[in-house]
PDB file of C-alpha atoms in Angstrom:
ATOM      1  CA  UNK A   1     -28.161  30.485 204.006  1.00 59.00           C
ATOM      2  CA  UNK A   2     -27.309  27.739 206.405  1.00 67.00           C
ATOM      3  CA  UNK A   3     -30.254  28.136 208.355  1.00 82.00           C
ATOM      4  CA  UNK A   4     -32.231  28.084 205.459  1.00 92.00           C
ATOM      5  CA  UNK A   5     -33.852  24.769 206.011  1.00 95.00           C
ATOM      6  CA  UNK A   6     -35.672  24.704 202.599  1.00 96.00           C
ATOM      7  CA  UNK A   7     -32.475  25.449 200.826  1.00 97.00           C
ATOM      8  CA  UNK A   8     -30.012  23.153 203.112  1.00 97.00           C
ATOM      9  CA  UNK A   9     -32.755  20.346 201.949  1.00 97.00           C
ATOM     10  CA  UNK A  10     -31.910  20.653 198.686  1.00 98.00           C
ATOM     11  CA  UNK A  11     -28.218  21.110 198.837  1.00 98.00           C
ATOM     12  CA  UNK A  12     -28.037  17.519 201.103  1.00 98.00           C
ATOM     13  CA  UNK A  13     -30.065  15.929 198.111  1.00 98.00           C
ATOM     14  CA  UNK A  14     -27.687  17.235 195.880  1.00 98.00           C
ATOM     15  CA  UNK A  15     -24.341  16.228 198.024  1.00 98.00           C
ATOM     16  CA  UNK A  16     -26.438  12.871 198.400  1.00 98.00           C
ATOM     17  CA  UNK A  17     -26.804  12.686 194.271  1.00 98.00           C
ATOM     18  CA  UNK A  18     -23.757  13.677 192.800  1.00 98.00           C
ATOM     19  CA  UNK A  19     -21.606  11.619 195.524  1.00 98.00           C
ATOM     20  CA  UNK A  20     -23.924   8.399 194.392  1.00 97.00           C
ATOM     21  CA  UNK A  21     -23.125   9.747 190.972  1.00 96.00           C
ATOM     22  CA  UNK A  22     -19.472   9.785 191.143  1.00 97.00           C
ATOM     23  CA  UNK A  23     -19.680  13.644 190.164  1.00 97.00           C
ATOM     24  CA  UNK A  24     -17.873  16.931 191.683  1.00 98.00           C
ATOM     25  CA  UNK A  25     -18.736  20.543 191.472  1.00 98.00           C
ATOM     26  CA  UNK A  26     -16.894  23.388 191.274  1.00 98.00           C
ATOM     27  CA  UNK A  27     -18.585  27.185 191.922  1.00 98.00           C
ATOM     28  CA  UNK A  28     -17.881  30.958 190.088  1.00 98.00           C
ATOM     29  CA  UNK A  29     -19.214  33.194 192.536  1.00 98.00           C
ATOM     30  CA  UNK A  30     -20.021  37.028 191.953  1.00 98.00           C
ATOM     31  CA  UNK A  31     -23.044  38.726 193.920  1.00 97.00           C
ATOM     32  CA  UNK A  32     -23.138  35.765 196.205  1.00 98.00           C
ATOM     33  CA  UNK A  33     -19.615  35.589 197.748  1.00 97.00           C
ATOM     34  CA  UNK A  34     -19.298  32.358 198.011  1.00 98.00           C
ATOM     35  CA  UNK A  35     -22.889  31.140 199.863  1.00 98.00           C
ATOM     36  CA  UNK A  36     -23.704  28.212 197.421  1.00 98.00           C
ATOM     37  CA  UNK A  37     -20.454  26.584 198.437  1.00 98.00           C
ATOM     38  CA  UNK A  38     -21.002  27.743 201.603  1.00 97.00           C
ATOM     39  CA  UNK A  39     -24.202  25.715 201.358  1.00 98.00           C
ATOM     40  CA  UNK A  40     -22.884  22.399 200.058  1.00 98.00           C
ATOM     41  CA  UNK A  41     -20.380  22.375 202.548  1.00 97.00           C
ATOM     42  CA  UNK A  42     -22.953  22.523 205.391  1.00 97.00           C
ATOM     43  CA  UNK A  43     -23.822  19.334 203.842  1.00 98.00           C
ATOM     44  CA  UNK A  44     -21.320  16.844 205.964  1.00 97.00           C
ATOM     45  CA  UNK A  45     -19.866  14.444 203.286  1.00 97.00           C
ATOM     46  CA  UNK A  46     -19.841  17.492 200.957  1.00 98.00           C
ATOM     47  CA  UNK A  47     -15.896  17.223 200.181  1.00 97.00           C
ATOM     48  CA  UNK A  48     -16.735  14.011 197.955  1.00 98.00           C
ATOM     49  CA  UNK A  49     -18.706  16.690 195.919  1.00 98.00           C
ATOM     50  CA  UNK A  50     -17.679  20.186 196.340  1.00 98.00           C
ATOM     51  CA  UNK A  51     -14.566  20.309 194.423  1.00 98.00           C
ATOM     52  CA  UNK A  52     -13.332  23.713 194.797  1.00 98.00           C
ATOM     53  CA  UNK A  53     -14.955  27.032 194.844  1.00 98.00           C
ATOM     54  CA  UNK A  54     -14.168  30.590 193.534  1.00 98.00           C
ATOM     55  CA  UNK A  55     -15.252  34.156 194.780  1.00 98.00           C
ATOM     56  CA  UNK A  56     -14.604  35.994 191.680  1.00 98.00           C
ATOM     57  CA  UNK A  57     -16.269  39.455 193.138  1.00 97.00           C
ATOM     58  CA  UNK A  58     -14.101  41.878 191.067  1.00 97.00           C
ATOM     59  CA  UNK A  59     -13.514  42.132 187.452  1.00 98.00           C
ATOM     60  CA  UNK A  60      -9.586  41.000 187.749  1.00 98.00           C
ATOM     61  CA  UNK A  61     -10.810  37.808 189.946  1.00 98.00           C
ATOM     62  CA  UNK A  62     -12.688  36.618 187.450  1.00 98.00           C
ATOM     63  CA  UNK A  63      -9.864  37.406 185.159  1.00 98.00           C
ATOM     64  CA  UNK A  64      -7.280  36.089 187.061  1.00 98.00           C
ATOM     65  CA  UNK A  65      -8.599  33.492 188.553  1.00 98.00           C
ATOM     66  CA  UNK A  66     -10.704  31.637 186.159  1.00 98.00           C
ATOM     67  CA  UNK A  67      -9.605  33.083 182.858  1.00 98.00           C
ATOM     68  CA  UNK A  68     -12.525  35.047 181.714  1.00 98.00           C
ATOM     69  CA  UNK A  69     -11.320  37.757 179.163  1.00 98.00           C
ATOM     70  CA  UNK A  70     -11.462  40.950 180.301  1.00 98.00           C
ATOM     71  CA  UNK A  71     -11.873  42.286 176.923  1.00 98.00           C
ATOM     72  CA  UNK A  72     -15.363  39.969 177.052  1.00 98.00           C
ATOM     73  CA  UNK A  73     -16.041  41.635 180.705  1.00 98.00           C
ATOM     74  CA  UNK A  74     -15.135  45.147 178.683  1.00 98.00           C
ATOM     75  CA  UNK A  75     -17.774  44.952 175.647  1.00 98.00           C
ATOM     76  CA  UNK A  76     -20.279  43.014 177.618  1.00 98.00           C
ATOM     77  CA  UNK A  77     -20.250  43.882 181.491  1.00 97.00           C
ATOM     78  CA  UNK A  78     -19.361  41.804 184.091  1.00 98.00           C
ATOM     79  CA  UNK A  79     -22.776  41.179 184.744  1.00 98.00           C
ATOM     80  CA  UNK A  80     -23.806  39.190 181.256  1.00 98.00           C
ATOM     81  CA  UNK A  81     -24.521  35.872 179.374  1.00 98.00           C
ATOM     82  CA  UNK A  82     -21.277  35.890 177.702  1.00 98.00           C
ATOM     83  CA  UNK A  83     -19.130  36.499 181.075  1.00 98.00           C
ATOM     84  CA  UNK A  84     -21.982  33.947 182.902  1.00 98.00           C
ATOM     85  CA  UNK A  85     -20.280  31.669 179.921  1.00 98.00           C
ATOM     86  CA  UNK A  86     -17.289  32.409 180.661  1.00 98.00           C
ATOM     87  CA  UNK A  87     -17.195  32.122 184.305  1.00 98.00           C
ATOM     88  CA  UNK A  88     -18.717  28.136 184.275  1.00 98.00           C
ATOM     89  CA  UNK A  89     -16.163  27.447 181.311  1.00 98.00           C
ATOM     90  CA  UNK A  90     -13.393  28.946 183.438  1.00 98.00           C
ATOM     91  CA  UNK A  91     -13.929  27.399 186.614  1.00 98.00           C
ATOM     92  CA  UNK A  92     -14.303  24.412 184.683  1.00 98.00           C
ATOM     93  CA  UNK A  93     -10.783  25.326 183.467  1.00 97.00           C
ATOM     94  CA  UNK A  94      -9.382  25.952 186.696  1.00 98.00           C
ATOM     95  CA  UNK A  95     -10.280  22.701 188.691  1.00 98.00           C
ATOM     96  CA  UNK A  96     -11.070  19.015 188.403  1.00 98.00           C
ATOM     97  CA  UNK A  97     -14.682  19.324 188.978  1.00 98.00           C
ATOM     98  CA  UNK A  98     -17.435  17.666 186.318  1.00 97.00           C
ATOM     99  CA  UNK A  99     -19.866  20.343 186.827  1.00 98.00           C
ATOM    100  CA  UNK A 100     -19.515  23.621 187.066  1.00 98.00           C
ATOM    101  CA  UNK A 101     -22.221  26.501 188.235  1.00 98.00           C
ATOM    102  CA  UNK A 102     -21.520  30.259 187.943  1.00 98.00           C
ATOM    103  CA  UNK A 103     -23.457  33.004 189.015  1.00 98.00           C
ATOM    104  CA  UNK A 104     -23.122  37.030 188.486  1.00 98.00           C
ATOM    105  CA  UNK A 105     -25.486  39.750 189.009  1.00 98.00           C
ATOM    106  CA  UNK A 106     -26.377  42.932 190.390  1.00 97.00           C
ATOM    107  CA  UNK A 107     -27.656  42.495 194.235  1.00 96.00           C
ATOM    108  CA  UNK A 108     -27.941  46.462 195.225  1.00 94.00           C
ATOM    109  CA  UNK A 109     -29.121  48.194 196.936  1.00 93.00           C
ATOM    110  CA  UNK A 110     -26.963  50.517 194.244  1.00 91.00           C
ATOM    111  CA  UNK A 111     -25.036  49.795 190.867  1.00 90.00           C
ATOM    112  CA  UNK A 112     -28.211  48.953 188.897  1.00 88.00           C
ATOM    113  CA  UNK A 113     -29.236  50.928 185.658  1.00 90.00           C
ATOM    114  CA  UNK A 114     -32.308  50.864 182.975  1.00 88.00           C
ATOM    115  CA  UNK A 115     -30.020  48.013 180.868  1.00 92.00           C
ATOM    116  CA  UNK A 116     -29.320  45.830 183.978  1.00 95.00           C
ATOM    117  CA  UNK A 117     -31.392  46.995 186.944  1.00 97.00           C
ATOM    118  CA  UNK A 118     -31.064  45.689 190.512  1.00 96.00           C
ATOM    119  CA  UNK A 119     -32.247  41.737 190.554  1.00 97.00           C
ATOM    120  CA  UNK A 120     -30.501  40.772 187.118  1.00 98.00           C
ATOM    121  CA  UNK A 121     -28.646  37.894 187.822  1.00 98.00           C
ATOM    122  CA  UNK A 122     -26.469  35.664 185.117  1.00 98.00           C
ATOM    123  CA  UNK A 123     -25.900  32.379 185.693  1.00 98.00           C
ATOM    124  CA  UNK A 124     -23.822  29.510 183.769  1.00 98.00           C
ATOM    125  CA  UNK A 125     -23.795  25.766 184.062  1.00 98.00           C
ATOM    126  CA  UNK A 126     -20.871  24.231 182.455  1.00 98.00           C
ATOM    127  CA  UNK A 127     -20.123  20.133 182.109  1.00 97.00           C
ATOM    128  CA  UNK A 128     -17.132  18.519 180.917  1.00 94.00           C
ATOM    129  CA  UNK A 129     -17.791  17.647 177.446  1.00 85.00           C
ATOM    130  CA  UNK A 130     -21.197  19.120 177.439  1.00 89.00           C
ATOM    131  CA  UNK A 131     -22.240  22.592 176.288  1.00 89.00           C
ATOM    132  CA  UNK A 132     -22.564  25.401 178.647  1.00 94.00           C
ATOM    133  CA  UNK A 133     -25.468  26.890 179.809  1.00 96.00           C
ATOM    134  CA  UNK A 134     -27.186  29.724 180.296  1.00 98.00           C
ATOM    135  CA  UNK A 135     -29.860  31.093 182.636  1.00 98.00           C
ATOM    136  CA  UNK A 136     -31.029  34.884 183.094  1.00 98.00           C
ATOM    137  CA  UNK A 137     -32.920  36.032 186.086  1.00 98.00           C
ATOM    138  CA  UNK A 138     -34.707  39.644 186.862  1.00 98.00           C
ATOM    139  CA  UNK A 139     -36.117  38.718 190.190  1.00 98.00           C
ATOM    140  CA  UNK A 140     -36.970  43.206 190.720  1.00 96.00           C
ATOM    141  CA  UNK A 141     -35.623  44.664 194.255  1.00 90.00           C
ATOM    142  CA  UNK A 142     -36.305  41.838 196.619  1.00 95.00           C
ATOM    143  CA  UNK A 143     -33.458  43.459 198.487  1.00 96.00           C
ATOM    144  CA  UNK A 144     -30.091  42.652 198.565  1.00 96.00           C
ATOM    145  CA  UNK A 145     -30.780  39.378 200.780  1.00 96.00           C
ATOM    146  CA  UNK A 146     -33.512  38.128 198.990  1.00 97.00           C
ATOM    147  CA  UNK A 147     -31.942  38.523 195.799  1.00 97.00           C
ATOM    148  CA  UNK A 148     -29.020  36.481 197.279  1.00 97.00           C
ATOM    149  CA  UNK A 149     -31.459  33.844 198.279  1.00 98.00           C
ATOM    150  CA  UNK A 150     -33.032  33.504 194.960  1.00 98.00           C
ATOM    151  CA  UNK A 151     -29.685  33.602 193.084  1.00 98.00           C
ATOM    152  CA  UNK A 152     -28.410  30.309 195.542  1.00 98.00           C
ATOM    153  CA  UNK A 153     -31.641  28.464 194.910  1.00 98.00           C
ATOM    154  CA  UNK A 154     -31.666  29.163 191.003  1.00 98.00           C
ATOM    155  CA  UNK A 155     -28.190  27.768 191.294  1.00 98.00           C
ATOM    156  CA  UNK A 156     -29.203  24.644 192.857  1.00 98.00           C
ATOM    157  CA  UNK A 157     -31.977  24.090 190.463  1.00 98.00           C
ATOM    158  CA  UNK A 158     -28.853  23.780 187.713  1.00 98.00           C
ATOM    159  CA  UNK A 159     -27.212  21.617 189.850  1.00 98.00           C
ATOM    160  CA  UNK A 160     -30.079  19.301 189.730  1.00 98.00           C
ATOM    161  CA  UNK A 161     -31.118  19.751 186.107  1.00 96.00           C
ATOM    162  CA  UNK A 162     -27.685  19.132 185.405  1.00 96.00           C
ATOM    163  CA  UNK A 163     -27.765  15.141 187.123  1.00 94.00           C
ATOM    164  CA  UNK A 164     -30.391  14.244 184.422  1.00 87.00           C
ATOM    165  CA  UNK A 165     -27.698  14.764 181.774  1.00 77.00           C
TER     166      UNK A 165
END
């Protein structure tokens, strides 16, 4: 993703904005691992911004880590609006950041299904003292790397529909 100039644009805008802002951000990562704070903190000056980031991959990460009820990841899936919720409230929770993006979805090649094929991604935008919300993406097979890529740049346009608010 680093050598993604389009996307490294848009992450040193974003650095650039919420430093000039007086924000921080704080990441819930599934099906990306990690690459949209991997992005931001290409970005040098990025530790004014990125406040922390979490790779919750597995159902007791996100659990653990960020406090999302596993009895929520049990009815719903992991891979859902309600554990999307979750996952931005958490991480929210779990650090000092203002802003808070989370992202979980099914990147294949396997594990999709009719319900929740391969390209669903869930994705939640949490603010202190704001609402949280919620954005649902079926981008189809693009692969596993382009649905990776789409997921980090869906994520970045929440970041920066979240510095209007």
């Amino acid at each position: 993703m680093v050598d993604d100039a389009e996307l490294l644009a848009r992450a040193e805008a974003l650095v650039a904005a919420y430093a000039a802002d007086g924000r921080t951000v704080a990441t819930a990562e599934s099906c990306t691992g990690g690459l949209v704070a991997g992005l931001l903190t290409a970005v040098p000056g990025s530790s004014a911004v990125l406040e922390r980031g979490f790779v919750t991959y597995s159902n007791e990460a996100k659990a653990e880590a960020i406090g999302v009820p596993m009895d929520l990841i049990r009815r719903h899936g992991a891979v859902s609006e309600p554990v999307a919720r979750a996952m931005a409230a958490g991480a929210l929770a779990a650090s000092r950041a203002s802003v808070a993006v989370a992202i979980t979805g099914i990147a294949g090649p396997r594990g999709g299904s009719a319900e929740k094929p391969v390209g669903l991604v869930h994705f939640g935008l949490g603010q202190r003292d704001g609402e949280t919300r919620h954005l649902e993406r079926r981008y189809g097979d693009l692969g596993r790397a382009g649905i990776r890529r789409a997921a980090v740049a869906d994520a970045l346009g929440l970041l920066e529909d979240a510095l209007g608010d």
